[in-house]
């Protein structure tokens, strides 16, 4: 079984024993345009509520990443104008999604750009990781691809991922609660995973690693798994304790819940 047991979120200052990581970690954080984000919540939340929630969750994820000693850089990938307000935290910067896609299309045979959102996400992540590799010139650096809608994320969740041996020798996938989706990917910069975000992405990502004869493992942990996509997720978010959440998401709850 690839999955570690799900746990409650640890406190922001807690560390796992033995989780000392000296390899620098470079995070890629894609963020959709706010006018199209979280459309499945349209029956539960007004447009402005969804927009503010996406920004709040992303702000909290960035805060956890920026405070972690192993994280060397955070690259937000977005064409959302308000994304610029997020990259004011330490270690963060913004790359244009359309710019990366245009560069990828220009260098690809036929110059075809993606037609569907998930296809575009997979293409832009491939292009972003390639640009990072060229910039870093360090095949042993760790690349972490993470979603920004993880309001329960804590430092101990990052520690747990970094402590897994697959992170250094292959591919580690942080799954969603169902064990089918992917909320985090962690791998050495020398690798070029075939991104397959969409239905069944966890199995597809692990299958790619095994096909390359690499170590492959999945981590099921509450802080990494509890994303916000459905009305049920919103109900659970509203019922959570403030100690489980970052300041931005707590502020959203105070305003709208």
PDB file of C-alpha atoms in Angstrom:
ATOM      1  CA  UNK A   1       0.000   0.000   0.000  1.00  0.00           C
ATOM      2  CA  UNK A   2       1.498   3.327  -1.101  1.00  0.00           C
ATOM      3  CA  UNK A   3      -0.602   5.424   1.255  1.00  0.00           C
ATOM      4  CA  UNK A   4       0.440   6.550   4.685  1.00  0.00           C
ATOM      5  CA  UNK A   5      -2.432   6.873   7.152  1.00  0.00           C
ATOM      6  CA  UNK A   6      -4.356  10.144   7.211  1.00  0.00           C
ATOM      7  CA  UNK A   7      -3.652  12.315  10.227  1.00  0.00           C
ATOM      8  CA  UNK A   8      -5.041  15.508  11.675  1.00  0.00           C
ATOM      9  CA  UNK A   9      -3.164  18.669  10.864  1.00  0.00           C
ATOM     10  CA  UNK A  10      -0.228  19.330  13.170  1.00  0.00           C
ATOM     11  CA  UNK A  11       0.512  22.762  14.574  1.00  0.00           C
ATOM     12  CA  UNK A  12       2.364  25.213  12.373  1.00  0.00           C
ATOM     13  CA  UNK A  13       5.512  25.057  14.506  1.00  0.00           C
ATOM     14  CA  UNK A  14       5.606  21.263  14.853  1.00  0.00           C
ATOM     15  CA  UNK A  15       8.295  19.225  13.079  1.00  0.00           C
ATOM     16  CA  UNK A  16       8.601  15.523  12.461  1.00  0.00           C
ATOM     17  CA  UNK A  17      11.623  14.004  14.165  1.00  0.00           C
ATOM     18  CA  UNK A  18      14.337  13.078  11.691  1.00  0.00           C
ATOM     19  CA  UNK A  19      12.855  15.212   8.926  1.00  0.00           C
ATOM     20  CA  UNK A  20      15.971  17.309   8.408  1.00  0.00           C
ATOM     21  CA  UNK A  21      16.239  18.135   4.713  1.00  0.00           C
ATOM     22  CA  UNK A  22      19.174  20.072   3.338  1.00  0.00           C
ATOM     23  CA  UNK A  23      18.266  19.808  -0.358  1.00  0.00           C
ATOM     24  CA  UNK A  24      16.628  23.068  -1.486  1.00  0.00           C
ATOM     25  CA  UNK A  25      12.980  22.769  -2.474  1.00  0.00           C
ATOM     26  CA  UNK A  26      11.543  24.887  -5.277  1.00  0.00           C
ATOM     27  CA  UNK A  27       7.747  25.053  -5.324  1.00  0.00           C
ATOM     28  CA  UNK A  28       5.514  25.539  -8.368  1.00  0.00           C
ATOM     29  CA  UNK A  29       2.036  26.758  -7.412  1.00  0.00           C
ATOM     30  CA  UNK A  30      -0.520  27.112 -10.233  1.00  0.00           C
ATOM     31  CA  UNK A  31      -3.461  29.450  -9.686  1.00  0.00           C
ATOM     32  CA  UNK A  32      -6.472  29.717 -11.994  1.00  0.00           C
ATOM     33  CA  UNK A  33      -8.026  33.024 -12.942  1.00  0.00           C
ATOM     34  CA  UNK A  34     -10.459  33.968 -10.211  1.00  0.00           C
ATOM     35  CA  UNK A  35     -13.398  34.455 -12.567  1.00  0.00           C
ATOM     36  CA  UNK A  36     -13.293  30.750 -13.488  1.00  0.00           C
ATOM     37  CA  UNK A  37     -12.094  29.239 -10.197  1.00  0.00           C
ATOM     38  CA  UNK A  38     -14.236  26.927  -8.051  1.00  0.00           C
ATOM     39  CA  UNK A  39     -17.191  26.835 -10.419  1.00  0.00           C
ATOM     40  CA  UNK A  40     -18.560  23.766  -8.593  1.00  0.00           C
ATOM     41  CA  UNK A  41     -19.246  26.023  -5.613  1.00  0.00           C
ATOM     42  CA  UNK A  42     -21.462  28.389  -7.620  1.00  0.00           C
ATOM     43  CA  UNK A  43     -24.676  27.094  -5.995  1.00  0.00           C
ATOM     44  CA  UNK A  44     -23.209  27.561  -2.518  1.00  0.00           C
ATOM     45  CA  UNK A  45     -21.123  30.722  -2.762  1.00  0.00           C
ATOM     46  CA  UNK A  46     -21.535  33.976  -4.644  1.00  0.00           C
ATOM     47  CA  UNK A  47     -18.865  34.925  -7.160  1.00  0.00           C
ATOM     48  CA  UNK A  48     -17.165  37.372  -4.812  1.00  0.00           C
ATOM     49  CA  UNK A  49     -17.139  34.771  -2.022  1.00  0.00           C
ATOM     50  CA  UNK A  50     -15.499  32.189  -4.274  1.00  0.00           C
ATOM     51  CA  UNK A  51     -12.979  34.746  -5.480  1.00  0.00           C
ATOM     52  CA  UNK A  52     -12.053  35.816  -1.959  1.00  0.00           C
ATOM     53  CA  UNK A  53     -11.849  32.206  -0.772  1.00  0.00           C
ATOM     54  CA  UNK A  54      -9.395  31.252  -3.516  1.00  0.00           C
ATOM     55  CA  UNK A  55      -7.178  34.204  -2.620  1.00  0.00           C
ATOM     56  CA  UNK A  56      -7.414  33.435   1.111  1.00  0.00           C
ATOM     57  CA  UNK A  57      -6.465  29.776   0.708  1.00  0.00           C
ATOM     58  CA  UNK A  58      -3.612  30.620  -1.647  1.00  0.00           C
ATOM     59  CA  UNK A  59      -2.360  33.240   0.792  1.00  0.00           C
ATOM     60  CA  UNK A  60      -2.276  30.691   3.604  1.00  0.00           C
ATOM     61  CA  UNK A  61      -0.537  28.056   1.479  1.00  0.00           C
ATOM     62  CA  UNK A  62       2.087  30.620   0.479  1.00  0.00           C
ATOM     63  CA  UNK A  63       2.599  31.614   4.118  1.00  0.00           C
ATOM     64  CA  UNK A  64       3.251  27.994   5.152  1.00  0.00           C
ATOM     65  CA  UNK A  65       5.645  27.487   2.245  1.00  0.00           C
ATOM     66  CA  UNK A  66       7.522  30.750   2.794  1.00  0.00           C
ATOM     67  CA  UNK A  67       8.048  29.974   6.489  1.00  0.00           C
ATOM     68  CA  UNK A  68       9.432  26.489   5.878  1.00  0.00           C
ATOM     69  CA  UNK A  69      13.249  26.344   6.064  1.00  0.00           C
ATOM     70  CA  UNK A  70      13.561  23.764   3.272  1.00  0.00           C
ATOM     71  CA  UNK A  71      11.689  25.910   0.726  1.00  0.00           C
ATOM     72  CA  UNK A  72      14.099  28.003  -1.331  1.00  0.00           C
ATOM     73  CA  UNK A  73      11.644  29.514  -3.827  1.00  0.00           C
ATOM     74  CA  UNK A  74       7.936  29.637  -4.646  1.00  0.00           C
ATOM     75  CA  UNK A  75       6.853  30.293  -8.222  1.00  0.00           C
ATOM     76  CA  UNK A  76       3.182  31.143  -8.658  1.00  0.00           C
ATOM     77  CA  UNK A  77       1.923  30.386 -12.173  1.00  0.00           C
ATOM     78  CA  UNK A  78      -1.071  32.530 -13.093  1.00  0.00           C
ATOM     79  CA  UNK A  79      -2.606  35.086 -15.409  1.00  0.00           C
ATOM     80  CA  UNK A  80      -4.844  36.386 -12.614  1.00  0.00           C
ATOM     81  CA  UNK A  81      -4.061  40.090 -12.028  1.00  0.00           C
ATOM     82  CA  UNK A  82      -4.642  39.724  -8.280  1.00  0.00           C
ATOM     83  CA  UNK A  83      -1.975  37.010  -8.078  1.00  0.00           C
ATOM     84  CA  UNK A  84       0.546  39.833  -7.805  1.00  0.00           C
ATOM     85  CA  UNK A  85      -0.795  40.541  -4.314  1.00  0.00           C
ATOM     86  CA  UNK A  86       0.181  37.022  -3.239  1.00  0.00           C
ATOM     87  CA  UNK A  87       3.835  37.096  -4.237  1.00  0.00           C
ATOM     88  CA  UNK A  88       4.757  39.811  -1.762  1.00  0.00           C
ATOM     89  CA  UNK A  89       5.725  37.082   0.728  1.00  0.00           C
ATOM     90  CA  UNK A  90       9.340  36.039   1.100  1.00  0.00           C
ATOM     91  CA  UNK A  91      10.712  33.640  -1.555  1.00  0.00           C
ATOM     92  CA  UNK A  92       7.765  34.123  -3.943  1.00  0.00           C
ATOM     93  CA  UNK A  93       7.555  35.326  -7.550  1.00  0.00           C
ATOM     94  CA  UNK A  94       5.012  35.264 -10.375  1.00  0.00           C
ATOM     95  CA  UNK A  95       5.289  33.713 -13.831  1.00  0.00           C
ATOM     96  CA  UNK A  96       2.672  34.268 -16.517  1.00  0.00           C
ATOM     97  CA  UNK A  97       0.681  31.156 -17.436  1.00  0.00           C
ATOM     98  CA  UNK A  98      -0.009  32.382 -20.964  1.00  0.00           C
ATOM     99  CA  UNK A  99       3.636  33.303 -21.413  1.00  0.00           C
ATOM    100  CA  UNK A 100       4.772  29.816 -20.459  1.00  0.00           C
ATOM    101  CA  UNK A 101       2.157  28.210 -22.719  1.00  0.00           C
ATOM    102  CA  UNK A 102       3.089  30.441 -25.648  1.00  0.00           C
ATOM    103  CA  UNK A 103       6.774  29.612 -25.215  1.00  0.00           C
ATOM    104  CA  UNK A 104       5.954  25.896 -24.991  1.00  0.00           C
ATOM    105  CA  UNK A 105       3.754  26.057 -28.096  1.00  0.00           C
ATOM    106  CA  UNK A 106       6.444  27.908 -30.000  1.00  0.00           C
ATOM    107  CA  UNK A 107       9.037  25.252 -29.229  1.00  0.00           C
ATOM    108  CA  UNK A 108       6.738  22.255 -29.755  1.00  0.00           C
ATOM    109  CA  UNK A 109       6.222  20.491 -33.058  1.00  0.00           C
ATOM    110  CA  UNK A 110       3.213  22.028 -34.723  1.00  0.00           C
ATOM    111  CA  UNK A 111       3.025  24.781 -32.138  1.00  0.00           C
ATOM    112  CA  UNK A 112      -0.282  23.489 -30.738  1.00  0.00           C
ATOM    113  CA  UNK A 113      -1.625  25.000 -27.540  1.00  0.00           C
ATOM    114  CA  UNK A 114      -3.957  23.213 -25.158  1.00  0.00           C
ATOM    115  CA  UNK A 115      -7.698  23.495 -25.746  1.00  0.00           C
ATOM    116  CA  UNK A 116      -8.974  22.354 -22.333  1.00  0.00           C
ATOM    117  CA  UNK A 117      -8.189  23.672 -18.840  1.00  0.00           C
ATOM    118  CA  UNK A 118      -6.642  20.467 -17.453  1.00  0.00           C
ATOM    119  CA  UNK A 119      -4.634  19.939 -20.630  1.00  0.00           C
ATOM    120  CA  UNK A 120      -3.401  23.519 -20.303  1.00  0.00           C
ATOM    121  CA  UNK A 121      -2.517  22.912 -16.639  1.00  0.00           C
ATOM    122  CA  UNK A 122      -0.415  19.892 -17.554  1.00  0.00           C
ATOM    123  CA  UNK A 123       1.316  21.819 -20.316  1.00  0.00           C
ATOM    124  CA  UNK A 124       2.044  24.872 -18.202  1.00  0.00           C
ATOM    125  CA  UNK A 125       3.458  22.749 -15.373  1.00  0.00           C
ATOM    126  CA  UNK A 126       5.734  20.970 -17.832  1.00  0.00           C
ATOM    127  CA  UNK A 127       6.922  24.307 -19.191  1.00  0.00           C
ATOM    128  CA  UNK A 128       7.401  25.804 -15.716  1.00  0.00           C
ATOM    129  CA  UNK A 129       9.454  22.859 -14.484  1.00  0.00           C
ATOM    130  CA  UNK A 130      11.587  22.955 -17.604  1.00  0.00           C
ATOM    131  CA  UNK A 131      12.273  26.651 -17.096  1.00  0.00           C
ATOM    132  CA  UNK A 132      13.125  26.012 -13.447  1.00  0.00           C
ATOM    133  CA  UNK A 133      15.561  23.243 -14.404  1.00  0.00           C
ATOM    134  CA  UNK A 134      17.333  25.552 -16.823  1.00  0.00           C
ATOM    135  CA  UNK A 135      17.457  28.307 -14.240  1.00  0.00           C
ATOM    136  CA  UNK A 136      18.621  26.178 -11.318  1.00  0.00           C
ATOM    137  CA  UNK A 137      21.263  24.074 -13.068  1.00  0.00           C
ATOM    138  CA  UNK A 138      21.038  21.709 -10.093  1.00  0.00           C
ATOM    139  CA  UNK A 139      19.706  18.231 -10.907  1.00  0.00           C
ATOM    140  CA  UNK A 140      19.576  17.328  -7.211  1.00  0.00           C
ATOM    141  CA  UNK A 141      17.280  20.203  -6.226  1.00  0.00           C
ATOM    142  CA  UNK A 142      13.763  19.136  -5.309  1.00  0.00           C
ATOM    143  CA  UNK A 143      10.762  20.397  -7.257  1.00  0.00           C
ATOM    144  CA  UNK A 144       7.376  20.471  -5.554  1.00  0.00           C
ATOM    145  CA  UNK A 145       4.180  21.013  -7.516  1.00  0.00           C
ATOM    146  CA  UNK A 146       1.283  21.885  -5.222  1.00  0.00           C
ATOM    147  CA  UNK A 147      -2.291  23.102  -5.478  1.00  0.00           C
ATOM    148  CA  UNK A 148      -3.227  26.333  -3.720  1.00  0.00           C
ATOM    149  CA  UNK A 149      -6.608  25.253  -2.284  1.00  0.00           C
ATOM    150  CA  UNK A 150      -5.274  23.506   0.817  1.00  0.00           C
ATOM    151  CA  UNK A 151      -6.449  25.589   3.793  1.00  0.00           C
ATOM    152  CA  UNK A 152      -5.519  22.873   6.319  1.00  0.00           C
ATOM    153  CA  UNK A 153      -1.887  22.695   5.192  1.00  0.00           C
ATOM    154  CA  UNK A 154       0.730  22.957   7.939  1.00  0.00           C
ATOM    155  CA  UNK A 155       4.492  22.802   8.225  1.00  0.00           C
ATOM    156  CA  UNK A 156       4.334  19.222   9.498  1.00  0.00           C
ATOM    157  CA  UNK A 157       2.635  18.163   6.246  1.00  0.00           C
ATOM    158  CA  UNK A 158       5.637  19.437   4.298  1.00  0.00           C
ATOM    159  CA  UNK A 159       7.951  17.690   6.754  1.00  0.00           C
ATOM    160  CA  UNK A 160       6.094  14.421   6.221  1.00  0.00           C
ATOM    161  CA  UNK A 161       6.454  14.693   2.444  1.00  0.00           C
ATOM    162  CA  UNK A 162      10.133  15.612   2.594  1.00  0.00           C
ATOM    163  CA  UNK A 163      10.842  12.716   4.960  1.00  0.00           C
ATOM    164  CA  UNK A 164       9.560  10.127   2.482  1.00  0.00           C
ATOM    165  CA  UNK A 165      12.358   8.323   0.585  1.00  0.00           C
ATOM    166  CA  UNK A 166      10.500   8.537  -2.737  1.00  0.00           C
ATOM    167  CA  UNK A 167      11.064  12.293  -2.719  1.00  0.00           C
ATOM    168  CA  UNK A 168      14.798  11.741  -3.156  1.00  0.00           C
ATOM    169  CA  UNK A 169      14.730   8.649  -5.350  1.00  0.00           C
ATOM    170  CA  UNK A 170      11.661   8.940  -7.541  1.00  0.00           C
ATOM    171  CA  UNK A 171       8.218  10.511  -7.266  1.00  0.00           C
ATOM    172  CA  UNK A 172       6.066  11.202  -4.229  1.00  0.00           C
ATOM    173  CA  UNK A 173       2.403  12.052  -4.791  1.00  0.00           C
ATOM    174  CA  UNK A 174       0.288  13.700  -2.108  1.00  0.00           C
ATOM    175  CA  UNK A 175      -3.219  12.499  -2.879  1.00  0.00           C
ATOM    176  CA  UNK A 176      -6.653  13.904  -2.206  1.00  0.00           C
ATOM    177  CA  UNK A 177      -8.896  12.222   0.367  1.00  0.00           C
ATOM    178  CA  UNK A 178     -10.302   9.778  -2.168  1.00  0.00           C
ATOM    179  CA  UNK A 179      -6.788   8.641  -3.063  1.00  0.00           C
ATOM    180  CA  UNK A 180      -7.463   9.301  -6.741  1.00  0.00           C
ATOM    181  CA  UNK A 181      -6.491  12.952  -7.290  1.00  0.00           C
ATOM    182  CA  UNK A 182      -3.132  14.677  -6.899  1.00  0.00           C
ATOM    183  CA  UNK A 183      -2.575  17.687  -4.640  1.00  0.00           C
ATOM    184  CA  UNK A 184       1.234  17.522  -4.428  1.00  0.00           C
ATOM    185  CA  UNK A 185       4.118  16.088  -6.451  1.00  0.00           C
ATOM    186  CA  UNK A 186       7.695  15.985  -5.187  1.00  0.00           C
ATOM    187  CA  UNK A 187      10.691  14.902  -7.282  1.00  0.00           C
ATOM    188  CA  UNK A 188      14.281  15.692  -8.148  1.00  0.00           C
ATOM    189  CA  UNK A 189      14.823  18.389 -10.773  1.00  0.00           C
ATOM    190  CA  UNK A 190      16.570  15.899 -13.047  1.00  0.00           C
ATOM    191  CA  UNK A 191      13.236  14.147 -13.597  1.00  0.00           C
ATOM    192  CA  UNK A 192      10.559  15.328 -16.002  1.00  0.00           C
ATOM    193  CA  UNK A 193       7.252  13.758 -14.903  1.00  0.00           C
ATOM    194  CA  UNK A 194       4.431  13.392 -17.362  1.00  0.00           C
ATOM    195  CA  UNK A 195       1.801  15.551 -15.702  1.00  0.00           C
ATOM    196  CA  UNK A 196      -1.652  14.009 -15.896  1.00  0.00           C
ATOM    197  CA  UNK A 197      -3.894  16.197 -13.730  1.00  0.00           C
ATOM    198  CA  UNK A 198      -7.498  15.194 -14.223  1.00  0.00           C
ATOM    199  CA  UNK A 199      -9.465  12.020 -13.482  1.00  0.00           C
ATOM    200  CA  UNK A 200      -7.357   9.352 -11.791  1.00  0.00           C
ATOM    201  CA  UNK A 201      -4.234  11.510 -11.748  1.00  0.00           C
ATOM    202  CA  UNK A 202      -2.711   9.873  -8.662  1.00  0.00           C
ATOM    203  CA  UNK A 203      -2.546   6.434 -10.301  1.00  0.00           C
ATOM    204  CA  UNK A 204      -1.361   7.959 -13.585  1.00  0.00           C
ATOM    205  CA  UNK A 205       1.471   9.869 -11.923  1.00  0.00           C
ATOM    206  CA  UNK A 206       2.583   6.825  -9.928  1.00  0.00           C
ATOM    207  CA  UNK A 207       2.316   4.684 -13.057  1.00  0.00           C
ATOM    208  CA  UNK A 208       4.624   7.045 -14.929  1.00  0.00           C
ATOM    209  CA  UNK A 209       7.254   6.753 -12.185  1.00  0.00           C
ATOM    210  CA  UNK A 210       7.068   2.942 -12.114  1.00  0.00           C
ATOM    211  CA  UNK A 211       7.334   2.809 -15.899  1.00  0.00           C
ATOM    212  CA  UNK A 212      10.597   4.742 -15.546  1.00  0.00           C
ATOM    213  CA  UNK A 213      11.706   2.201 -12.898  1.00  0.00           C
ATOM    214  CA  UNK A 214      11.671   4.891 -10.235  1.00  0.00           C
ATOM    215  CA  UNK A 215      10.532   4.657  -6.631  1.00  0.00           C
ATOM    216  CA  UNK A 216       6.887   5.709  -6.442  1.00  0.00           C
ATOM    217  CA  UNK A 217       4.840   6.438  -3.348  1.00  0.00           C
ATOM    218  CA  UNK A 218       1.667   8.209  -2.311  1.00  0.00           C
ATOM    219  CA  UNK A 219       1.071  10.135   0.880  1.00  0.00           C
ATOM    220  CA  UNK A 220      -2.447  10.501   2.277  1.00  0.00           C
ATOM    221  CA  UNK A 221      -2.322  13.190   4.937  1.00  0.00           C
ATOM    222  CA  UNK A 222      -5.145  15.455   6.035  1.00  0.00           C
ATOM    223  CA  UNK A 223      -3.368  18.768   5.475  1.00  0.00           C
ATOM    224  CA  UNK A 224      -2.445  17.794   1.932  1.00  0.00           C
ATOM    225  CA  UNK A 225      -5.630  15.909   1.092  1.00  0.00           C
ATOM    226  CA  UNK A 226      -8.404  18.243   2.257  1.00  0.00           C
ATOM    227  CA  UNK A 227      -8.846  20.509  -0.739  1.00  0.00           C
ATOM    228  CA  UNK A 228     -11.923  22.672  -1.273  1.00  0.00           C
ATOM    229  CA  UNK A 229     -13.983  21.778  -4.336  1.00  0.00           C
ATOM    230  CA  UNK A 230     -17.540  20.918  -3.323  1.00  0.00           C
ATOM    231  CA  UNK A 231     -20.350  22.265  -1.098  1.00  0.00           C
ATOM    232  CA  UNK A 232     -19.552  19.457   1.395  1.00  0.00           C
ATOM    233  CA  UNK A 233     -15.986  20.762   1.589  1.00  0.00           C
ATOM    234  CA  UNK A 234     -17.348  24.230   2.401  1.00  0.00           C
ATOM    235  CA  UNK A 235     -19.549  22.808   5.170  1.00  0.00           C
ATOM    236  CA  UNK A 236     -16.529  21.109   6.709  1.00  0.00           C
ATOM    237  CA  UNK A 237     -14.452  24.261   6.353  1.00  0.00           C
ATOM    238  CA  UNK A 238     -17.099  26.272   8.197  1.00  0.00           C
ATOM    239  CA  UNK A 239     -17.234  23.642  10.949  1.00  0.00           C
ATOM    240  CA  UNK A 240     -13.457  23.513  11.449  1.00  0.00           C
ATOM    241  CA  UNK A 241     -11.672  25.048  14.397  1.00  0.00           C
ATOM    242  CA  UNK A 242      -9.727  28.238  13.829  1.00  0.00           C
ATOM    243  CA  UNK A 243      -6.554  26.522  15.049  1.00  0.00           C
ATOM    244  CA  UNK A 244      -6.650  24.298  11.952  1.00  0.00           C
ATOM    245  CA  UNK A 245      -6.603  27.201   9.505  1.00  0.00           C
ATOM    246  CA  UNK A 246      -4.326  30.029   8.420  1.00  0.00           C
ATOM    247  CA  UNK A 247      -5.045  33.684   9.064  1.00  0.00           C
ATOM    248  CA  UNK A 248      -6.405  34.463   5.592  1.00  0.00           C
ATOM    249  CA  UNK A 249      -8.930  31.632   5.581  1.00  0.00           C
ATOM    250  CA  UNK A 250      -9.963  32.492   9.154  1.00  0.00           C
ATOM    251  CA  UNK A 251     -10.585  36.023   7.922  1.00  0.00           C
ATOM    252  CA  UNK A 252     -12.742  34.696   5.076  1.00  0.00           C
ATOM    253  CA  UNK A 253     -14.806  32.645   7.507  1.00  0.00           C
ATOM    254  CA  UNK A 254     -15.253  35.636   9.801  1.00  0.00           C
ATOM    255  CA  UNK A 255     -16.576  37.675   6.901  1.00  0.00           C
ATOM    256  CA  UNK A 256     -18.770  35.158   5.101  1.00  0.00           C
ATOM    257  CA  UNK A 257     -19.551  32.125   7.256  1.00  0.00           C
TER     258      UNK A 257
END
